[in-house]
């Protein structure tokens, strides 16, 4: 569990270069390296300092770069990125952005316990860990389900003669994943232990 939390806390270090270096150079004026560095640093700093707005801003900027790269590829008639890879990148950004929020919430609540080592504090810490595990498990299921569903729709669309390379079609599939993730975010159950500890 600790390794998974560390992976989520530092995921921008791998995600930002993957996204930025898959974007056409013309879309970012050849500045992939500085953009990737700034985005990764802001994301990691946001996770370490538990600043949600930094984490969200970094993830949303990656989404923006990805969309900009797709639009640039279409407008300049560059060789298009594989649709499945593009879809995987979208889902990865959304999933990791969503998974970052319970990690930040967990660390905020865990920090309230301080150095206390009494029985009640240990129970609260255990319940917090269980809550985080359930949140990440639910997020993983939703992310994988969104990707597989969207990929299945792309395959069906190709058999039906729908142009799956078009941005509008891809946007519909991505929008479905975004709506599902926002639904989970809106109706997430907060840790019961937080209210009990207060």
XYZ file of N, CA and C in Angstrom:
594
model
N 0.831 -1.201 0.000
C 0.000 0.000 0.000
C 0.868 1.254 0.000
N 1.932 1.219 0.785
C 2.835 2.369 0.854
C 3.504 2.617 -0.498
N 3.868 1.534 -1.183
C 4.473 1.690 -2.500
C 3.508 2.287 -3.507
N 2.225 1.891 -3.420
C 1.228 2.442 -4.332
C 1.021 3.928 -4.074
N 0.999 4.317 -2.805
C 0.846 5.737 -2.467
C 2.027 6.539 -3.003
N 3.243 6.005 -2.855
C 4.424 6.694 -3.379
C 4.360 6.812 -4.898
N 3.876 5.761 -5.555
C 3.751 5.801 -7.008
C 2.785 6.894 -7.450
N 1.666 7.024 -6.739
C 0.686 8.057 -7.080
C 1.237 9.448 -6.760
N 1.966 9.578 -5.662
C 2.510 10.887 -5.286
C 3.507 11.408 -6.323
N 4.249 10.502 -6.949
C 5.290 10.927 -7.887
C 4.958 10.564 -9.335
N 3.684 10.312 -9.613
C 3.326 9.846 -10.955
C 3.572 10.900 -12.031
N 3.566 12.190 -11.669
C 3.798 13.228 -12.679
C 5.195 13.137 -13.288
N 6.149 12.571 -12.547
C 7.513 12.459 -13.073
C 7.571 11.557 -14.302
N 6.693 10.563 -14.362
C 6.651 9.695 -15.536
C 5.576 10.087 -16.524
N 4.450 10.593 -15.996
C 3.318 10.906 -16.868
C 3.587 12.129 -17.743
N 4.184 13.168 -17.151
C 4.413 14.405 -17.916
C 5.319 14.180 -19.139
N 6.479 13.510 -18.994
C 7.288 13.267 -20.200
C 6.568 12.392 -21.223
N 5.838 11.386 -20.760
C 5.126 10.509 -21.687
C 4.134 11.301 -22.538
N 3.394 12.198 -21.890
C 2.401 12.986 -22.617
C 3.084 14.024 -23.509
N 4.006 14.789 -22.943
C 4.601 15.902 -23.692
C 5.427 15.431 -24.883
N 6.133 14.312 -24.746
C 6.963 13.850 -25.860
C 6.176 13.067 -26.896
N 4.896 12.813 -26.614
C 4.038 12.216 -27.641
C 3.273 13.283 -28.408
N 3.343 14.530 -27.921
C 2.680 15.646 -28.583
C 3.571 16.160 -29.710
N 2.993 16.476 -30.878
C 3.819 17.035 -31.962
C 4.583 18.272 -31.511
N 5.818 18.376 -31.969
C 6.678 19.486 -31.551
C 6.073 20.839 -31.890
N 5.327 20.908 -33.005
C 4.730 22.179 -33.409
C 3.671 22.655 -32.421
N 3.053 21.719 -31.702
C 1.981 22.091 -30.778
C 2.513 22.832 -29.554
N 3.746 22.545 -29.183
C 4.326 23.181 -27.994
C 5.576 23.983 -28.357
N 5.685 24.370 -29.609
C 6.782 25.201 -30.107
C 8.142 24.587 -29.775
N 8.216 23.275 -29.787
C 9.479 22.602 -29.526
C 9.966 22.673 -28.088
N 9.069 23.000 -27.163
C 9.464 23.171 -25.763
C 8.967 22.017 -24.888
N 9.080 20.795 -25.390
C 8.613 19.655 -24.607
C 9.354 19.508 -23.287
N 10.681 19.693 -23.325
C 11.485 19.472 -22.109
C 11.113 20.449 -20.990
N 11.108 21.772 -21.237
C 10.721 22.668 -20.134
C 9.276 22.493 -19.696
N 8.361 22.267 -20.636
C 6.962 22.069 -20.255
C 6.802 20.808 -19.416
N 7.480 19.733 -19.813
C 7.409 18.483 -19.054
C 8.003 18.675 -17.659
N 9.126 19.383 -17.571
C 9.755 19.611 -16.268
C 8.886 20.437 -15.334
N 8.328 21.528 -15.863
C 7.489 22.400 -15.031
C 6.248 21.656 -14.556
N 5.597 20.943 -15.473
C 4.374 20.221 -15.116
C 4.655 19.143 -14.084
N 5.748 18.401 -14.275
C 6.096 17.331 -13.338
C 6.422 17.895 -11.958
N 7.214 18.968 -11.920
C 7.592 19.562 -10.626
C 6.368 20.098 -9.886
N 5.486 20.800 -10.597
C 4.287 21.338 -9.955
C 3.405 20.226 -9.405
N 3.274 19.129 -10.176
C 2.464 18.011 -9.708
C 3.038 17.354 -8.468
N 4.352 17.114 -8.467
C 4.996 16.465 -7.319
C 4.960 17.376 -6.095
N 5.239 18.658 -6.283
C 5.192 19.609 -5.173
C 3.772 19.675 -4.597
N 2.774 19.672 -5.480
C 1.392 19.684 -5.015
C 1.060 18.463 -4.175
N 1.548 17.290 -4.583
C 1.291 16.074 -3.818
C 2.021 16.098 -2.474
N 3.270 16.555 -2.473
C 4.040 16.572 -1.228
C 3.466 17.578 -0.240
N 3.091 18.768 -0.729
C 2.550 19.807 0.143
C 1.043 19.674 0.355
N 0.442 18.677 -0.303
C -1.004 18.419 -0.193
C -1.816 19.626 -0.641
N -1.451 20.181 -1.789
C -2.164 21.310 -2.393
C -2.948 20.788 -3.593
N -4.235 20.610 -3.400
C -5.060 20.020 -4.458
C -5.036 20.837 -5.743
N -5.026 22.164 -5.621
C -5.098 23.000 -6.817
C -3.860 22.838 -7.691
N -2.700 22.576 -7.068
C -1.495 22.332 -7.855
C -1.578 20.997 -8.589
N -2.073 19.983 -7.895
C -2.201 18.658 -8.503
C -3.193 18.699 -9.657
N -4.352 19.312 -9.408
C -5.368 19.413 -10.455
C -4.864 20.250 -11.632
N -4.188 21.361 -11.326
C -3.669 22.215 -12.392
C -2.667 21.485 -13.261
N -1.790 20.703 -12.648
C -0.797 19.960 -13.405
C -1.456 18.903 -14.296
N -2.426 18.186 -13.735
C -3.097 17.141 -14.508
C -3.938 17.736 -15.636
N -4.631 18.827 -15.350
C -5.450 19.461 -16.379
C -4.588 20.052 -17.494
N -3.394 20.536 -17.138
C -2.503 21.053 -18.179
C -2.038 19.925 -19.093
N -1.830 18.730 -18.528
C -1.472 17.581 -19.370
C -2.612 17.225 -20.321
N -3.834 17.289 -19.805
C -4.992 17.068 -20.682
C -5.025 18.102 -21.806
N -4.751 19.362 -21.439
C -4.734 20.423 -22.431
C -3.678 20.195 -23.508
N -2.480 19.786 -23.076
C -1.414 19.500 -24.042
C -1.802 18.345 -24.970
N -2.457 17.335 -24.404
C -2.853 16.183 -25.204
C -3.886 16.579 -26.264
N -4.868 17.381 -25.854
C -5.887 17.853 -26.797
C -5.255 18.749 -27.858
N -4.355 19.643 -27.417
C -3.675 20.533 -28.354
C -2.859 19.741 -29.371
N -2.201 18.696 -28.913
C -1.424 17.857 -29.823
C -2.300 17.163 -30.845
N -3.475 16.679 -30.410
C -4.394 16.021 -31.340
C -4.927 17.015 -32.377
N -5.294 18.205 -31.920
C -5.799 19.231 -32.843
C -4.721 19.627 -33.839
N -3.487 19.810 -33.349
C -2.384 20.191 -34.228
C -2.113 19.115 -35.272
N -2.160 17.850 -34.838
C -1.942 16.751 -35.783
C -2.996 16.746 -36.875
N -4.238 17.006 -36.500
C -5.314 17.017 -37.493
C -5.188 18.192 -38.451
N -4.848 19.366 -37.915
C -4.792 20.562 -38.746
C -3.596 20.571 -39.687
N -2.484 20.003 -39.228
C -1.263 20.022 -40.042
C -1.062 18.733 -40.829
N -2.036 17.839 -40.749
C -1.998 16.569 -41.498
C -0.758 15.748 -41.170
N -0.334 15.796 -39.890
C 0.773 14.958 -39.464
C 0.287 13.525 -39.303
N 1.228 12.613 -39.177
C 0.847 11.221 -38.957
C 0.131 11.116 -37.620
N -1.110 10.659 -37.599
C -1.884 10.647 -36.355
C -1.344 9.635 -35.342
N -1.496 9.976 -34.075
C -1.125 9.056 -33.010
C -2.149 7.931 -32.990
N -1.704 6.723 -32.653
C -2.623 5.602 -32.545
C -3.753 5.946 -31.578
N -4.994 5.712 -32.010
C -6.149 6.118 -31.218
C -6.181 5.417 -29.865
N -5.815 4.137 -29.831
C -5.818 3.403 -28.563
C -4.804 4.003 -27.586
N -3.636 4.395 -28.094
C -2.619 5.024 -27.228
C -3.129 6.362 -26.713
N -3.744 7.144 -27.592
C -4.286 8.433 -27.187
C -5.360 8.264 -26.126
N -6.208 7.278 -26.318
C -7.262 7.003 -25.345
C -6.665 6.552 -24.018
N -5.635 5.713 -24.083
C -4.961 5.262 -22.862
C -4.348 6.443 -22.113
N -3.772 7.394 -22.833
C -3.193 8.569 -22.196
C -4.266 9.410 -21.503
N -5.399 9.583 -22.174
C -6.504 10.322 -21.559
C -6.946 9.656 -20.258
N -7.192 8.369 -20.332
C -7.680 7.646 -19.150
C -6.630 7.648 -18.048
N -5.343 7.517 -18.419
C -4.277 7.526 -17.409
C -4.233 8.859 -16.668
N -4.349 9.963 -17.404
C -4.346 11.281 -16.752
C -5.527 11.412 -15.809
N -6.711 11.037 -16.295
C -7.920 11.175 -15.476
C -7.885 10.261 -14.258
N -7.441 9.014 -14.455
C -7.382 8.081 -13.341
C -6.402 8.545 -12.272
N -5.197 8.946 -12.694
C -4.197 9.368 -11.716
C -4.579 10.687 -11.052
N -5.266 11.568 -11.777
C -5.759 12.796 -11.158
C -6.795 12.467 -10.088
N -7.683 11.544 -10.413
C -8.712 11.139 -9.454
C -8.110 10.394 -8.271
N -7.116 9.521 -8.529
C -6.487 8.759 -7.458
C -5.665 9.653 -6.535
N -5.204 10.798 -7.039
C -4.400 11.702 -6.218
C -5.221 12.330 -5.093
N -6.510 12.560 -5.342
C -7.332 13.246 -4.344
C -7.510 12.452 -3.051
N -7.852 11.140 -3.104
C -7.926 10.395 -1.840
C -6.590 10.261 -1.130
N -5.485 10.243 -1.900
C -4.164 10.181 -1.253
C -3.913 11.460 -0.462
N -4.233 12.606 -1.062
C -4.075 13.881 -0.358
C -4.988 13.933 0.857
N -6.242 13.473 0.696
C -7.181 13.452 1.817
C -6.682 12.548 2.934
N -6.162 11.385 2.560
C -5.628 10.441 3.542
C -4.479 11.059 4.332
N -3.561 11.710 3.637
C -2.417 12.288 4.329
C -2.825 13.472 5.192
N -3.834 14.236 4.762
C -4.359 15.312 5.601
C -4.933 14.763 6.896
N -5.756 13.720 6.781
C -6.385 13.136 7.962
C -5.356 12.436 8.854
N -4.392 11.768 8.212
C -3.374 11.065 8.995
C -2.510 12.048 9.765
N -2.277 13.235 9.177
C -1.468 14.247 9.859
C -2.154 14.745 11.127
N -3.488 14.683 11.173
C -4.211 15.115 12.374
C -3.922 14.225 13.574
N -3.540 12.986 13.290
C -3.235 12.068 14.390
C -1.917 12.422 15.071
N -1.027 13.099 14.333
C 0.254 13.486 14.919
C 1.067 12.267 15.329
N 1.670 12.363 16.491
C 2.510 11.281 17.008
C 1.774 10.423 18.027
N 0.463 10.569 18.115
C -0.288 9.797 19.101
C -0.231 8.314 18.786
N -0.079 7.498 19.829
C 0.069 6.058 19.652
C -0.875 5.282 20.565
N -1.982 5.907 20.929
C -2.941 5.210 21.783
C -3.797 4.277 20.936
N -4.625 3.491 21.596
C -5.437 2.491 20.907
C -6.406 3.122 19.905
N -7.061 4.215 20.313
C -8.023 4.870 19.430
C -7.336 5.413 18.178
N -6.162 6.004 18.354
C -5.436 6.545 17.199
C -5.032 5.437 16.240
N -4.635 4.291 16.773
C -4.275 3.176 15.907
C -5.487 2.672 15.129
N -6.638 2.668 15.781
C -7.858 2.247 15.082
C -8.207 3.233 13.968
N -8.076 4.513 14.273
C -8.359 5.535 13.269
C -7.410 5.386 12.077
N -6.125 5.159 12.364
C -5.142 4.990 11.285
C -5.474 3.768 10.433
N -5.912 2.692 11.081
C -6.276 1.486 10.342
C -7.474 1.729 9.447
N -8.490 2.430 9.985
C -9.680 2.720 9.184
C -9.370 3.660 8.024
N -8.479 4.607 8.250
C -8.066 5.499 7.163
C -7.381 4.717 6.043
N -6.518 3.782 6.430
C -5.833 2.969 5.425
C -6.830 2.111 4.651
N -7.824 1.565 5.354
C -8.850 0.761 4.685
C -9.662 1.622 3.722
N -9.987 2.851 4.144
C -10.741 3.751 3.276
C -9.946 4.085 2.018
N -8.654 4.394 2.195
C -7.813 4.730 1.041
C -7.720 3.550 0.088
N -7.551 2.343 0.639
C -7.454 1.156 -0.202
C -8.730 0.963 -1.021
N -9.875 1.151 -0.382
C -11.139 0.970 -1.103
C -11.323 2.035 -2.181
N -10.890 3.282 -1.890
C -11.006 4.347 -2.882
C -10.129 4.074 -4.097
N -8.891 3.673 -3.856
C -7.981 3.407 -4.964
C -8.434 2.191 -5.767
N -8.981 1.200 -5.085
C -9.485 0.017 -5.780
C -10.661 0.391 -6.676
N -11.570 1.217 -6.145
C -12.716 1.660 -6.941
C -12.263 2.505 -8.130
N -11.284 3.391 -7.909
C -10.766 4.223 -8.993
C -10.115 3.370 -10.082
N -9.359 2.351 -9.658
C -8.695 1.476 -10.626
C -9.721 0.725 -11.462
N -10.755 0.214 -10.815
C -11.798 -0.495 -11.564
C -12.477 0.426 -12.562
N -12.764 1.658 -12.124
C -13.429 2.608 -13.010
C -12.523 3.004 -14.172
N -11.237 3.239 -13.885
C -10.310 3.609 -14.950
C -10.150 2.514 -15.985
N -9.961 1.275 -15.521
C -9.817 0.149 -16.448
C -11.112 -0.069 -17.222
N -12.237 0.042 -16.509
C -13.529 -0.130 -17.177
C -13.774 0.931 -18.229
N -13.401 2.181 -17.922
C -13.584 3.268 -18.893
C -12.742 3.036 -20.138
N -11.491 2.613 -19.933
C -10.614 2.376 -21.077
C -11.122 1.230 -21.943
N -11.491 0.110 -21.303
C -11.949 -1.042 -22.074
C -13.259 -0.753 -22.793
N -14.160 -0.027 -22.116
C -15.428 0.322 -22.750
C -15.206 1.225 -23.958
N -14.366 2.258 -23.765
C -14.090 3.176 -24.876
C -13.390 2.466 -26.023
N -12.452 1.573 -25.680
C -11.754 0.820 -26.720
C -12.727 -0.077 -27.471
N -13.647 -0.691 -26.734
C -14.661 -1.521 -27.382
C -15.536 -0.712 -28.318
N -15.907 0.503 -27.897
C -16.721 1.363 -28.751
C -15.955 1.776 -30.013
N -14.646 1.997 -29.866
C -13.835 2.333 -31.041
C -13.807 1.180 -32.043
N -13.685 -0.033 -31.512
C -13.663 -1.203 -32.393
C -15.007 -1.356 -33.096
N -16.100 -1.208 -32.332
C -17.434 -1.281 -32.933
C -17.602 -0.183 -33.974
N -17.104 1.020 -33.648
C -17.205 2.127 -34.595
C -16.445 1.864 -35.876
N -15.297 1.182 -35.779
C -14.527 0.888 -36.990
C -15.262 -0.110 -37.876
N -15.959 -1.080 -37.251
C -16.729 -2.039 -38.038
C -17.962 -1.383 -38.657
N -18.503 -0.373 -37.951
C -19.701 0.299 -38.444
C -19.377 1.379 -39.469
N -18.092 1.609 -39.721
C -17.717 2.603 -40.721
C -17.616 4.006 -40.169
N -17.543 4.161 -38.828
C -17.387 5.489 -38.244
C -15.920 5.849 -38.259
N -15.605 7.070 -38.659
C -14.208 7.512 -38.699
C -13.663 7.717 -37.308
N -12.956 6.712 -36.795
C -12.525 6.789 -35.403
C -11.336 7.719 -35.232
N -10.725 8.174 -36.330
C -9.591 9.080 -36.209
C -10.019 10.509 -35.950
N -11.301 10.807 -36.096
C -11.765 12.164 -35.925
C -11.778 12.561 -34.454
N -11.429 13.803 -34.208
C -11.357 14.305 -32.846
C -12.712 14.272 -32.168
N -13.781 14.558 -32.901
C -15.112 14.611 -32.301
C -15.528 13.259 -31.742
N -15.240 12.186 -32.485
C -15.605 10.851 -32.021
C -14.808 10.479 -30.787
N -13.499 10.764 -30.836
C -12.664 10.474 -29.670
C -13.121 11.286 -28.465
N -13.512 12.537 -28.702
C -13.951 13.396 -27.602
C -15.190 12.840 -26.915
N -16.085 12.213 -27.681
C -17.290 11.624 -27.081
C -16.908 10.504 -26.124
N -15.979 9.640 -26.549
C -15.557 8.547 -25.688
C -14.845 9.055 -24.429
N -13.982 10.057 -24.631
C -13.265 10.625 -23.489
C -14.240 11.323 -22.543
N -15.227 12.030 -23.117
C -16.215 12.717 -22.290
C -16.971 11.728 -21.417
N -17.266 10.550 -21.967
C -17.948 9.530 -21.172
C -17.087 9.119 -19.978
N -15.775 8.975 -20.208
C -14.877 8.626 -19.103
C -14.801 9.752 -18.084
N -14.768 11.007 -18.564
C -14.709 12.155 -17.658
C -15.959 12.222 -16.796
N -17.128 12.035 -17.415
C -18.385 12.085 -16.659
C -18.408 11.004 -15.587
N -17.948 9.807 -15.942
C -17.928 8.723 -14.957
C -16.997 9.049 -13.796
N -15.820 9.594 -14.091
C -14.884 9.938 -13.029
C -15.389 11.095 -12.175
N -16.030 12.084 -12.807
C -16.587 13.190 -12.040
C -17.732 12.731 -11.154
N -18.499 11.748 -11.622
C -19.567 11.184 -10.795
C -18.979 10.562 -9.537
N -17.893 9.796 -9.731
C -17.235 9.185 -8.581
C -16.684 10.245 -7.642
N -16.099 11.302 -8.222
C -15.520 12.369 -7.404
C -16.592 13.099 -6.607
N -17.736 13.362 -7.243
C -18.805 14.119 -6.595
C -19.447 13.334 -5.466
N -19.624 12.042 -5.674
C -20.345 11.234 -4.700
C -19.432 10.379 -3.854
N -18.140 10.743 -3.805
C -17.227 9.970 -2.965
C -17.623 10.081 -1.497
N -17.570 8.944 -0.818
C -17.845 8.933 0.615
C -16.571 9.287 1.361
N -16.625 10.320 2.190
C -15.450 10.735 2.951
C -15.152 9.720 4.056
N -13.937 9.697 4.546
C -13.591 8.712 5.580
C -14.441 8.912 6.832
N -15.031 7.817 7.289
C -15.832 7.888 8.506
C -14.958 8.254 9.696
N -13.687 7.861 9.620
C -12.805 8.079 10.752
C -12.523 9.545 10.977
N -12.649 10.350 9.918
C -12.372 11.779 10.063
C -13.364 12.415 11.025
N -14.643 12.125 10.818
C -15.650 12.720 11.695
C -15.567 12.155 13.089
N -15.197 10.859 13.198
C -15.094 10.270 14.519
C -13.933 10.852 15.323
N -12.814 11.068 14.585
C -11.642 11.586 15.303
C -11.856 12.999 15.772
N -12.695 13.770 15.021
C -12.956 15.137 15.444
C -13.971 15.165 16.573
